[in-house]
XYZ file of C-alpha atoms in Angstrom:
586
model
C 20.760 -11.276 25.069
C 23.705 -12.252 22.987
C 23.590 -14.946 20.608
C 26.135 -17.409 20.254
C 28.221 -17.420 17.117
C 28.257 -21.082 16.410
C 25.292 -24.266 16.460
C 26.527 -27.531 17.722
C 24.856 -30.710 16.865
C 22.607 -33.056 19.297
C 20.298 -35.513 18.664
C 20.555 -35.650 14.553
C 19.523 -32.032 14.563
C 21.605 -28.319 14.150
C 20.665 -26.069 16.942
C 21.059 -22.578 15.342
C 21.924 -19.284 17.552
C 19.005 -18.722 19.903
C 16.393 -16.500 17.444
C 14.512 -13.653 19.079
C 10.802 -13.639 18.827
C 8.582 -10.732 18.002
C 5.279 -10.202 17.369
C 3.707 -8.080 15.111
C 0.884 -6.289 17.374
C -2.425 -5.963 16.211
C -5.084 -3.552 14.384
C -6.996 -3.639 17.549
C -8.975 -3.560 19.924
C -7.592 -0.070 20.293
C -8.773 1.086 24.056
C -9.739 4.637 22.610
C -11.393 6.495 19.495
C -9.059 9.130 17.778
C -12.383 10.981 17.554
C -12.944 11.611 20.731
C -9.214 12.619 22.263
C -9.155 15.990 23.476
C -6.226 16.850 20.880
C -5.939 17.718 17.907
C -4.593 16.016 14.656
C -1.494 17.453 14.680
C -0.666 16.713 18.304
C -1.972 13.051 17.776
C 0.499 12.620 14.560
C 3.893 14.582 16.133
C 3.141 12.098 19.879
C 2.983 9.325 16.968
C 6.423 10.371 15.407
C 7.921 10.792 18.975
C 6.503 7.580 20.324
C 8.465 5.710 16.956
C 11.785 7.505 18.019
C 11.551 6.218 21.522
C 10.864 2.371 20.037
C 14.426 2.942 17.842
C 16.095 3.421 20.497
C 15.152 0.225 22.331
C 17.821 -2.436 21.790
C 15.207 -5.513 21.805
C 17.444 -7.721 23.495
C 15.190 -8.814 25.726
C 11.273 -10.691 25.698
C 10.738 -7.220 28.007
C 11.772 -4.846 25.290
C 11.142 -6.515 22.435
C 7.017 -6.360 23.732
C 7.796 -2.641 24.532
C 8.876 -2.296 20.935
C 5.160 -4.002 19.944
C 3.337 -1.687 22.052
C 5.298 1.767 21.211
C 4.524 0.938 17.319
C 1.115 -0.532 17.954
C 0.571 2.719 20.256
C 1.979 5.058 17.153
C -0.400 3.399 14.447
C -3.553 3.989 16.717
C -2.361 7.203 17.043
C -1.109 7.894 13.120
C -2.348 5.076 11.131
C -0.602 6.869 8.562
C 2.941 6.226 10.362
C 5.016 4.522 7.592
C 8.106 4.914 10.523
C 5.934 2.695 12.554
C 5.310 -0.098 9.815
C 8.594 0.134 8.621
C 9.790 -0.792 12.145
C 7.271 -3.770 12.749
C 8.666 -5.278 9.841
C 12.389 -5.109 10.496
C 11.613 -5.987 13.945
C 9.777 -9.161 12.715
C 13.141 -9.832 10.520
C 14.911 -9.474 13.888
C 16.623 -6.602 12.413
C 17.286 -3.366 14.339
C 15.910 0.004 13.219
C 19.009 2.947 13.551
C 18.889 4.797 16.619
C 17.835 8.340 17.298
C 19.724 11.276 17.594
C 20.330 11.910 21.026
C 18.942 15.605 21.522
C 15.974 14.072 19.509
C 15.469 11.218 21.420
C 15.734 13.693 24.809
C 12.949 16.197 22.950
C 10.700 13.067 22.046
C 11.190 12.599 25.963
C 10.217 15.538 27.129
C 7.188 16.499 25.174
C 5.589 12.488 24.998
C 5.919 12.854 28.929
C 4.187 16.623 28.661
C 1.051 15.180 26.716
C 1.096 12.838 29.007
C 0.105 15.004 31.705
C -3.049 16.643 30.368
C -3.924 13.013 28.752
C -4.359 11.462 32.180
C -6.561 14.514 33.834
C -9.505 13.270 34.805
C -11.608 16.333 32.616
C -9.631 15.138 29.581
C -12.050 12.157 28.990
C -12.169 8.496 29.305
C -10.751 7.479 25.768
C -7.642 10.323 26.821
C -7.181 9.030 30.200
C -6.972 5.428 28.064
C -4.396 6.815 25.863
C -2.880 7.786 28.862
C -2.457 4.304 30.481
C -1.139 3.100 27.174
C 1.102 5.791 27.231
C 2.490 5.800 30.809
C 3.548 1.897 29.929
C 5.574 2.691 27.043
C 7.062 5.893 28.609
C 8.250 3.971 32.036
C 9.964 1.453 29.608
C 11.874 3.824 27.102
C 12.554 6.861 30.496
C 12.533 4.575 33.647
C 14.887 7.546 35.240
C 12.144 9.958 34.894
C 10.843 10.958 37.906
C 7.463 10.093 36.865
C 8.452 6.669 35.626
C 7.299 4.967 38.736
C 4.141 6.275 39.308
C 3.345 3.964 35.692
C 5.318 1.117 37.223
C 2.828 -1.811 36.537
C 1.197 -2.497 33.238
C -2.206 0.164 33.496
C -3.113 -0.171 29.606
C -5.502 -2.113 27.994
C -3.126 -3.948 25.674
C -4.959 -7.516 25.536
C -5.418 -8.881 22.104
C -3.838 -5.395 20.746
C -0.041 -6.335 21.444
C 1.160 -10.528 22.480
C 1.961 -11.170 26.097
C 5.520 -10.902 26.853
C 5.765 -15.105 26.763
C 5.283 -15.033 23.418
C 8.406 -12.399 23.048
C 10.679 -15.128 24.490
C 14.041 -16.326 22.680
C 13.421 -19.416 20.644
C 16.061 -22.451 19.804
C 16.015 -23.187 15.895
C 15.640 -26.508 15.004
C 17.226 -27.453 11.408
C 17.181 -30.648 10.151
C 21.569 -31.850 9.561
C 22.569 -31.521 5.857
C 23.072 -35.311 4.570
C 26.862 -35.777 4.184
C 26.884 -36.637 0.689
C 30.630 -39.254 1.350
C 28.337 -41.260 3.748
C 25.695 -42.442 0.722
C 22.950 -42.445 3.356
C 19.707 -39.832 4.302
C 18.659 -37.232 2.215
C 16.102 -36.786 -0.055
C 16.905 -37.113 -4.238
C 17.357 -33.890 -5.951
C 14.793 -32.835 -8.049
C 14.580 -33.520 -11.035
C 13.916 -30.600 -13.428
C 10.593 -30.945 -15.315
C 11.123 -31.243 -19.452
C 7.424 -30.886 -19.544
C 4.302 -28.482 -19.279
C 1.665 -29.791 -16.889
C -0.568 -27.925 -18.699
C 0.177 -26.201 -21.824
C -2.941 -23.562 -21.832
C -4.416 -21.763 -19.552
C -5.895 -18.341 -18.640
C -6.288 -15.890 -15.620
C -8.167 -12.863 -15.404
C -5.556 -9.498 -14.902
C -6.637 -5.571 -13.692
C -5.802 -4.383 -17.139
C -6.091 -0.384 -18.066
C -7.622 -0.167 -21.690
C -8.708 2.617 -23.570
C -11.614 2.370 -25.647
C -10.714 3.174 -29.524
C -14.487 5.279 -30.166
C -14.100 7.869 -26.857
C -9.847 7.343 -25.747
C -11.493 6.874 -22.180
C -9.348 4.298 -19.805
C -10.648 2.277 -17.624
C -9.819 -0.873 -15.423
C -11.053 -4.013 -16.701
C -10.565 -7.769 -15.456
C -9.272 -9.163 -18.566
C -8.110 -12.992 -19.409
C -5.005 -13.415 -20.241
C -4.391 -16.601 -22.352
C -0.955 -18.752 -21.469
C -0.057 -21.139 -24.397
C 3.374 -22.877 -24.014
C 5.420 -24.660 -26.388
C 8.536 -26.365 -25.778
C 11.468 -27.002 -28.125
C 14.245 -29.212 -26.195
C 16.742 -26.962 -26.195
C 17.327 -23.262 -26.160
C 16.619 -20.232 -23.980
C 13.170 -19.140 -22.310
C 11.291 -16.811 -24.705
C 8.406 -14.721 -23.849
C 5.858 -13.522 -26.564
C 3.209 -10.846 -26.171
C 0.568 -10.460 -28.173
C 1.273 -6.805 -30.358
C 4.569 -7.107 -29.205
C 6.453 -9.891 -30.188
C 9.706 -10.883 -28.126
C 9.249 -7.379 -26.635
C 12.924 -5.699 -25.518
C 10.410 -3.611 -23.850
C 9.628 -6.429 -21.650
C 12.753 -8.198 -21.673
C 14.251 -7.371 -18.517
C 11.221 -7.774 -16.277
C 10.247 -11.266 -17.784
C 14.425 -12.026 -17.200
C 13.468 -11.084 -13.456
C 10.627 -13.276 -13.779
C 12.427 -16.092 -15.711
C 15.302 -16.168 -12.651
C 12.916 -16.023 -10.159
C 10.566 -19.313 -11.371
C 14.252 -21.346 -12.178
C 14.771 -20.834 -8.309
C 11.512 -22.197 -6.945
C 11.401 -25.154 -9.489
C 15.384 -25.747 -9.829
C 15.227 -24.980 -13.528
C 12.793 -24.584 -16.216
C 11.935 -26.587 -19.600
C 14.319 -26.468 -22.423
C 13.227 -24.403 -25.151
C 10.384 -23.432 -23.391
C 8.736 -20.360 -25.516
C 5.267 -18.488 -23.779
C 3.197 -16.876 -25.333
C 0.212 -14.110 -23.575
C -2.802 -13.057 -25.352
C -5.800 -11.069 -24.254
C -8.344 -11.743 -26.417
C -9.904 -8.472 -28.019
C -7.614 -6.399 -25.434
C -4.468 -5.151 -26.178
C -1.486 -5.083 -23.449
C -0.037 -0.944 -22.896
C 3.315 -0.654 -21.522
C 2.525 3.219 -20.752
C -0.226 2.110 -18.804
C 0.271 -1.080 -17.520
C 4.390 -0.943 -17.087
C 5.472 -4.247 -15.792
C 2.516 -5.556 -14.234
C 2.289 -8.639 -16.505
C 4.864 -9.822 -14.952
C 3.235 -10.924 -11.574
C 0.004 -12.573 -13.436
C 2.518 -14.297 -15.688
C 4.688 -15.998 -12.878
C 0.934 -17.359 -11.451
C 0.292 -18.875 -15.410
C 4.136 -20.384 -15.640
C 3.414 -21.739 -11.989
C -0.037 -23.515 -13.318
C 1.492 -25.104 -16.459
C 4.450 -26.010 -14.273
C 2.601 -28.037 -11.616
C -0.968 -28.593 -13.011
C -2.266 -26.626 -10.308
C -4.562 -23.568 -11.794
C -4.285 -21.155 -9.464
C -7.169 -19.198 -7.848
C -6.193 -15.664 -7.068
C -5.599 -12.660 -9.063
C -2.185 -10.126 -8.317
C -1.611 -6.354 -9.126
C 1.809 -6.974 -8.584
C 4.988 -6.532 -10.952
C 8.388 -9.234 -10.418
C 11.525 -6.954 -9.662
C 15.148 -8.159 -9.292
C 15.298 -10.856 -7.040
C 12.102 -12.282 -7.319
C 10.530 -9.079 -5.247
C 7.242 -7.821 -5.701
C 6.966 -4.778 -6.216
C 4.126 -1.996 -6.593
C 3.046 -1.206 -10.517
C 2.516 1.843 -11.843
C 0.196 4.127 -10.677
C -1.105 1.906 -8.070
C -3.616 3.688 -5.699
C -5.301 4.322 -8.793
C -5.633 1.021 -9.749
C -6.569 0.044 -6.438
C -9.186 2.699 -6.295
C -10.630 1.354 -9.790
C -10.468 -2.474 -8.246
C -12.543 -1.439 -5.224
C -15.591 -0.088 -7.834
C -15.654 -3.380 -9.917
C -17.611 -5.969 -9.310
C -16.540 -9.519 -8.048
C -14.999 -11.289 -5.192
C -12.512 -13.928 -5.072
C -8.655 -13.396 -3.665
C -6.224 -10.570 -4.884
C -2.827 -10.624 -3.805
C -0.581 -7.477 -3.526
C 2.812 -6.378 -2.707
C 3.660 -5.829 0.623
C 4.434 -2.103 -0.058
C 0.559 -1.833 -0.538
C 0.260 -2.116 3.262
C 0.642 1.987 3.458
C -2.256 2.462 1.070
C -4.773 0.037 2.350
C -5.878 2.459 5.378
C -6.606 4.789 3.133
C -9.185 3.107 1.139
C -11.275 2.825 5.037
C -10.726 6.624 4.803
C -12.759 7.161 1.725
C -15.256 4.529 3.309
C -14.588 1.524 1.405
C -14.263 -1.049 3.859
C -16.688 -3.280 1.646
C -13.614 -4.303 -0.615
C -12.026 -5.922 2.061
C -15.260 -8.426 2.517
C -16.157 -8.784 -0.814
C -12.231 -9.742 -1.696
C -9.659 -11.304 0.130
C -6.640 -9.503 0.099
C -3.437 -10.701 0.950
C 0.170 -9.433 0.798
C 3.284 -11.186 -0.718
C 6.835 -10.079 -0.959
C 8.127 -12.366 -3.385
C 7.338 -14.567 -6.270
C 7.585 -17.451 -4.234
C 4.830 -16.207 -1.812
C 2.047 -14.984 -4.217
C 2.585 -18.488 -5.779
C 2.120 -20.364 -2.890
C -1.082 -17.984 -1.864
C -2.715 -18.260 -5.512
C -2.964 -21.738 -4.833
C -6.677 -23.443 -4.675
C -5.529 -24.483 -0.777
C -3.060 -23.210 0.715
C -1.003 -25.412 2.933
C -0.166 -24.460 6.161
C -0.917 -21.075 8.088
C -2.282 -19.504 5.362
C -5.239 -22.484 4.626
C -6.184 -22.084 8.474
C -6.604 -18.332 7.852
C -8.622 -17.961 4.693
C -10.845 -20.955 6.246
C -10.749 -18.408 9.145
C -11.996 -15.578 6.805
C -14.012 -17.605 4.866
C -16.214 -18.402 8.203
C -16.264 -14.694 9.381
C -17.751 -14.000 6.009
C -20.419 -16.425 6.473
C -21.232 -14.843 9.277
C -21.257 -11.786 8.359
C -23.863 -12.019 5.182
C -26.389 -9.380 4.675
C -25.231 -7.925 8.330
C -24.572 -4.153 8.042
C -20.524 -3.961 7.873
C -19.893 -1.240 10.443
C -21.351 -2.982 13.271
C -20.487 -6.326 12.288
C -16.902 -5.410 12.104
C -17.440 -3.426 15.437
C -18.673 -6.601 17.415
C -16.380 -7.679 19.995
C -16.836 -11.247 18.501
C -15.832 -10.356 15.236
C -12.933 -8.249 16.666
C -11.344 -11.433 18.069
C -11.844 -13.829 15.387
C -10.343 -11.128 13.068
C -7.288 -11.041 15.963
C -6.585 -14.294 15.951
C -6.865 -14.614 12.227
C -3.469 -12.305 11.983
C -2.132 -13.711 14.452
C -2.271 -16.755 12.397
C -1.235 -14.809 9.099
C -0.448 -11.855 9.524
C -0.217 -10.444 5.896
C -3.977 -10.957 5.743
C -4.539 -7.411 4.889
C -8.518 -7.867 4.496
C -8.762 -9.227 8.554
C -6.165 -6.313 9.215
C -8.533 -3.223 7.931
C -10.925 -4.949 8.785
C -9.880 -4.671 12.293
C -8.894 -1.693 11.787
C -12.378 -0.469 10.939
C -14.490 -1.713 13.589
C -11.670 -0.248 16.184
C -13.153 3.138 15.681
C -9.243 4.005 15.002
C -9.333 4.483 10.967
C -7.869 8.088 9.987
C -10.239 10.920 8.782
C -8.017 12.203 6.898
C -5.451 11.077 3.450
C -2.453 10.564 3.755
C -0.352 13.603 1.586
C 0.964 11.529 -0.661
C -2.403 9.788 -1.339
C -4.367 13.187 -1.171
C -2.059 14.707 -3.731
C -3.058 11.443 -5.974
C -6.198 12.302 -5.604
C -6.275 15.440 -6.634
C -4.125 15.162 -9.682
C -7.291 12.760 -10.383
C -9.654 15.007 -10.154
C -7.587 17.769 -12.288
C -7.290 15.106 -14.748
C -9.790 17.007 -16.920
C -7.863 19.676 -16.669
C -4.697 18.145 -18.762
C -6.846 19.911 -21.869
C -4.404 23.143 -21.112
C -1.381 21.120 -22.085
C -2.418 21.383 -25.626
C -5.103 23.831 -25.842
C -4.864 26.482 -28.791
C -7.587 29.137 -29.955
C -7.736 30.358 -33.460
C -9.076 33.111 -35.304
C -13.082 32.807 -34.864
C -13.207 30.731 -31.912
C -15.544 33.384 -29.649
C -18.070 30.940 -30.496
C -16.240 27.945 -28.855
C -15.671 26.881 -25.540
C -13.425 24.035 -26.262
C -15.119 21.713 -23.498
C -13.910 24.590 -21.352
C -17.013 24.349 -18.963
C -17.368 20.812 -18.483
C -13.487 20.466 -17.477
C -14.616 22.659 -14.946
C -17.621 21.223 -13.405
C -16.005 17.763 -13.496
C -12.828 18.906 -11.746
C -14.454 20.914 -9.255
C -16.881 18.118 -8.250
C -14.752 15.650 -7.625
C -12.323 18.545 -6.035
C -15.505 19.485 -3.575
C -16.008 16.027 -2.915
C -12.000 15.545 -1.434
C -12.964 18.368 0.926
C -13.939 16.495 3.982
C -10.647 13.499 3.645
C -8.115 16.714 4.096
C -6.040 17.725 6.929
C -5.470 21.586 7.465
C -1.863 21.017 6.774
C -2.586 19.428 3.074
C -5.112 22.559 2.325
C -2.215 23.899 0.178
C -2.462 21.104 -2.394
C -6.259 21.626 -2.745
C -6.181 25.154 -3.039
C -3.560 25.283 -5.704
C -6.012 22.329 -7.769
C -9.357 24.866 -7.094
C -7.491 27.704 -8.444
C -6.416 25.200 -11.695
C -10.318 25.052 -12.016
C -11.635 28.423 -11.488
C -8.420 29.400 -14.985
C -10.876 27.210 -16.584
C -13.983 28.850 -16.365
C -12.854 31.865 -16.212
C -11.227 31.217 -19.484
C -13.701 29.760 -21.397
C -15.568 33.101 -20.392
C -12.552 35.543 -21.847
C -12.977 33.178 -25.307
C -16.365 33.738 -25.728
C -16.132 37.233 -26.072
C -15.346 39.037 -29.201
C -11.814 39.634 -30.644
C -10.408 42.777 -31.732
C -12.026 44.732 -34.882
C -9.570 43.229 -37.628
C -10.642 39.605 -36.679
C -7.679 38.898 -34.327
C -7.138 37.156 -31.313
C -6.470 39.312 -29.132
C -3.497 39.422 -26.831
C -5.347 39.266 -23.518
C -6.655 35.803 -24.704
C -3.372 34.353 -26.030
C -1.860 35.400 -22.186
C -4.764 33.722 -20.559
C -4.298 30.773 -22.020
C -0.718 30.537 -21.327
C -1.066 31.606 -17.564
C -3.510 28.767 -17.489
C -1.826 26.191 -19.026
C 1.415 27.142 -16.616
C -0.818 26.886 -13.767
C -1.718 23.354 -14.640
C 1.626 22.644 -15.141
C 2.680 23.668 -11.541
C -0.112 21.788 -9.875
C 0.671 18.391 -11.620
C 4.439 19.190 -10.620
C 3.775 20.083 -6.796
C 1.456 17.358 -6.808
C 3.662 14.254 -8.190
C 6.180 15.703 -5.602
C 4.316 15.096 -3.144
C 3.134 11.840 -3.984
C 6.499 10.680 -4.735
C 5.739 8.968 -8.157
C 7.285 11.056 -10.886
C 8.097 7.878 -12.746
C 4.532 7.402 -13.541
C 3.521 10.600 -14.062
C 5.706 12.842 -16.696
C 4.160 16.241 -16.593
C 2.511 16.895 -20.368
C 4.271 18.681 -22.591
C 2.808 22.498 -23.917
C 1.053 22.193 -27.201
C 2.995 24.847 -29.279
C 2.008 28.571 -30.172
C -1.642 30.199 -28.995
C -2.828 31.752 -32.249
């Protein structure tokens, strides 16, 4: 369907072109268990990838293909819920944007070997949960290769798509309704222009932050909830100033709170004159090398209290980029991973980008965060605003009432089969269907499917493991001296608390990540195995012996590579810098 290039008014209103609809489909019910297909994972993930290259290559023109879009991608997550592709597309479909189109040799292969699986998926000896996956798949496949010359033996919807992916009258072309622009030459309609506040609602206030701190007695880090105290002041006239306790009016900071500063002046028209903030947190002191820019996001939900009175309610791990984005701090699985462990409920509010992550956290069975918190996703400042709020107006009220009912429900109920319940599976369905950036009713969903991956994700295994080599980072610096035989340098505990937490990734690793883990056990073993060349003697003149100096340095340069290969392939070399070498061995 075309739309047409110009609205024309009736009634008092602006029609605008004719929008397409699309709905995002579901976390579930998925009609089979990924367990229990009679393929294996690499089979499951390339039909996944093919399956997303047949959905590009749909035009979405039409309610008909815009639902096959839903159910190729919806298909492709139960398959890979891994499939970034797939997200990726589900959100520029929802934008009514169209994802590039296929090569066409690789749009013939995905063909070809989608319709091959397809075969041994719908044999009767392959199982019931295959022969499901087949239905599904013989729907999608008439749709995207109707000239096949098994396309109409799947004419007919066979898959069990209900409450997974919309029916195909909710895919239908809407008319947009705007309300006419008041001509300004008339004098008449319109509402008054706001008038820019010259006054705090509230000139203190504090919200708690995930905030990494080191402790001064041990140089441990860890995640703590920390308040962060918002006094304002306002002078009349001048520029917005930002102060941070130990900092100052940080240059450091500058450019994120300008991002920050731009982004509030759009939602509220303009800000106070003179208006100077300053953040303090209490005995804590604010990193930059470990927190980066993530005061940002807490600091646009303090500026939004004073601003309208309204304290809000929710806590972000979220930084403000250019253009009043949200974006993903540093190091952010682990942070996420440290959130999960503490204590507490209450609402958190992410990026959007965090989508790709959350799956992950079912993986390592933590589905418990997503009940205990309410998670939601935001992809600007003006949407983790209007979600921090005490009630949400709107769609997002009805959900979290929505959520906040399921909970109830679910008290003191044991979370697997709670979440499994076909009860609970629809009320979580038509909570995203209401919202769907609830990411808490999404995993959830997602976990009581039966359809969460076993395995990581590379990029979030190879964050993982740089964890558990974190011990390990000793090398960088490590030097023996003259009369060290006697010294093990923490050599042996390193070890033991890399391995174990190594050992304990074994089971969350596909066979073709085995690479990264093998390279992190061999990191390990250079550790005992040096700590056992130290402890013997040196030469007879008191020396350290060459053997020893060499050891070190082939361990240290093995540490070195593992961190590199790692932060490759977890694509976050801006967090992580690989260590330096600490000097000479002797």
């Amino acid at each position: 369907m075309r739309c047409f290039s110009r609205g024309f008014l009736m009634g008092g209103a602006l029609l605008l072109p004719a929008m397409a609809a699309f709905v995002p489909p579901a976390e579930g019910p998925v009609p089979f268990r990924r367990d229990k297909l009679p393929v294996d994972v690499d089979t499951m993930t390339a039909l996944s990838r093919q399956v997303i290259v047949l959905a590009a290559a749909e035009d979405g023109e039409g309610a008909g293909e815009r639902r096959a879009v839903a159910q190729m991608a919806a298909l492709a997550l139960a398959l890979d819920p891994a499939n970034r592709q797939a997200r990726d597309l589900i959100a520029a479909a929802a934008k009514g944007e169209k994802p590039g189109t296929s090569d066409e040799k690789e749009l013939e292969r995905a063909r070809n070997r989608a319709w091959q699986t397809l075969s041994w998926l719908e044999m009767p000896e392959a199982g019931t949960d295959a022969n499901a996956l087949a239905a599904c798949l013989g729907d999608v496949l008439a749709v995207a290769d109707p000239r096949h010359p098994k396309a109409k033996e799947h004419s007919g919807e066979k898959g069990a798509w209900k409450d997974w992916v919309a029916a195909k009258e909710a895919f239908q072309t809407k008319e947009a309704v705007k309300p006419v622009e008041p001509d300004p030459e008339s004098g008449d309609g319109g509402e008054k222009p706001v008038k820019p506040a010259e006054t705090l609602a509230l000139a203190d206030l504090e919200l708690a932050m995930p905030l990494w701190v080191q402790n001064v007695e041990t140089g441990e880090e860890s995640l703590q909830a920390v308040k962060v105290t918002f006094h304002g002041e306002l002078s009349g006239k001048g520029k917005t100033e930002f102060m941070v306790a130990g900092e100052g009016v940080s240059e450091r900071l500058a450019k994120p709170f300008r991002a920050l500063e731009t982004a509030m002046t759009a939602r509220h028209g303009s800000l106070p004159s003179g208006l100077t903030v300053s953040l303090g947190f209490g005995k804590a002191t604010y990193s930059l090398p470990r927190n980066g820019n993530a005061l940002t996001g807490t600091t646009a939900l303090l500026l939004e209290g004073a601003l309208t009175g309204k304290v809000p309610t929710a806590i972000t791990l979220a930084q403000v980029g250019e253009g009043g984005k949200l974006e993903l701090p540093p190091k952010f699985w682990k942070s996420l991973k440290a959130l999960a462990a503490m204590p507490g409920g209450g609402r958190v509010i992410l990026p959007e980008q965090a989508a790709e992550f959350l799956p992950s956290l079912l993986t390592m069975d933590q589905a418990a965060f997503f009940m205990k918190r309410e998670i939601l996703l935001a992809s600007t400042v003006d949407e983790l605003c209007d979600l921090a709020a005490a009630t949400p107006e709107g769609a997002a009220g009805d959900a979290m009432k929505r959520f906040s009912e399921i909970r109830k429900v679910g008290e003191g109920k044991a979370l697997g089969t709670f979440a499994a319940h076909p009860a609970t599976q629809q009320r979580l369905k038509e909570l995203t269907d209401v919202m769907p950036k609830h990411a808490s009713a999404r995993m959830l969903a997602l976990q009581g499917s039966g359809a969460r991956a076993r395995f990581l994700p590379r990029q979030v295994l190879a964050r993982e493991i740089r964890t558990a080599l974190e011990p390990a980072a000793m090398l960088a610096n490590l030097q023996i001296k003259n009369g060290d035989d006697e010294a093990d340098h923490g050599l042996d505990k390193a070890h033991e608390t890399s391995r174990t937490m190594l050992d304990a990734l074994s089971g969350y690793i596909d066979i073709r990540d085995r690479d990264l883990h093998k390279a992190a056990l061999e990191v390990t073993d250079s550790l005992r195995t040096l700590s056992r060349l130290i402890s013997k003697e040196e030469d007879n003149f008191g020396n350290v012996t060459p053997k020893k100096m060499q050891a070190v340095k082939t361990a240290r340069d093995g540490y070195q590579k593992a961190i590199r290969d790692l932060t490759t392939a977890a694509g976050d070399e801006a967090d992580y810098p690989l260590p330096k070498a600490g000097g000479d061995d002797n």
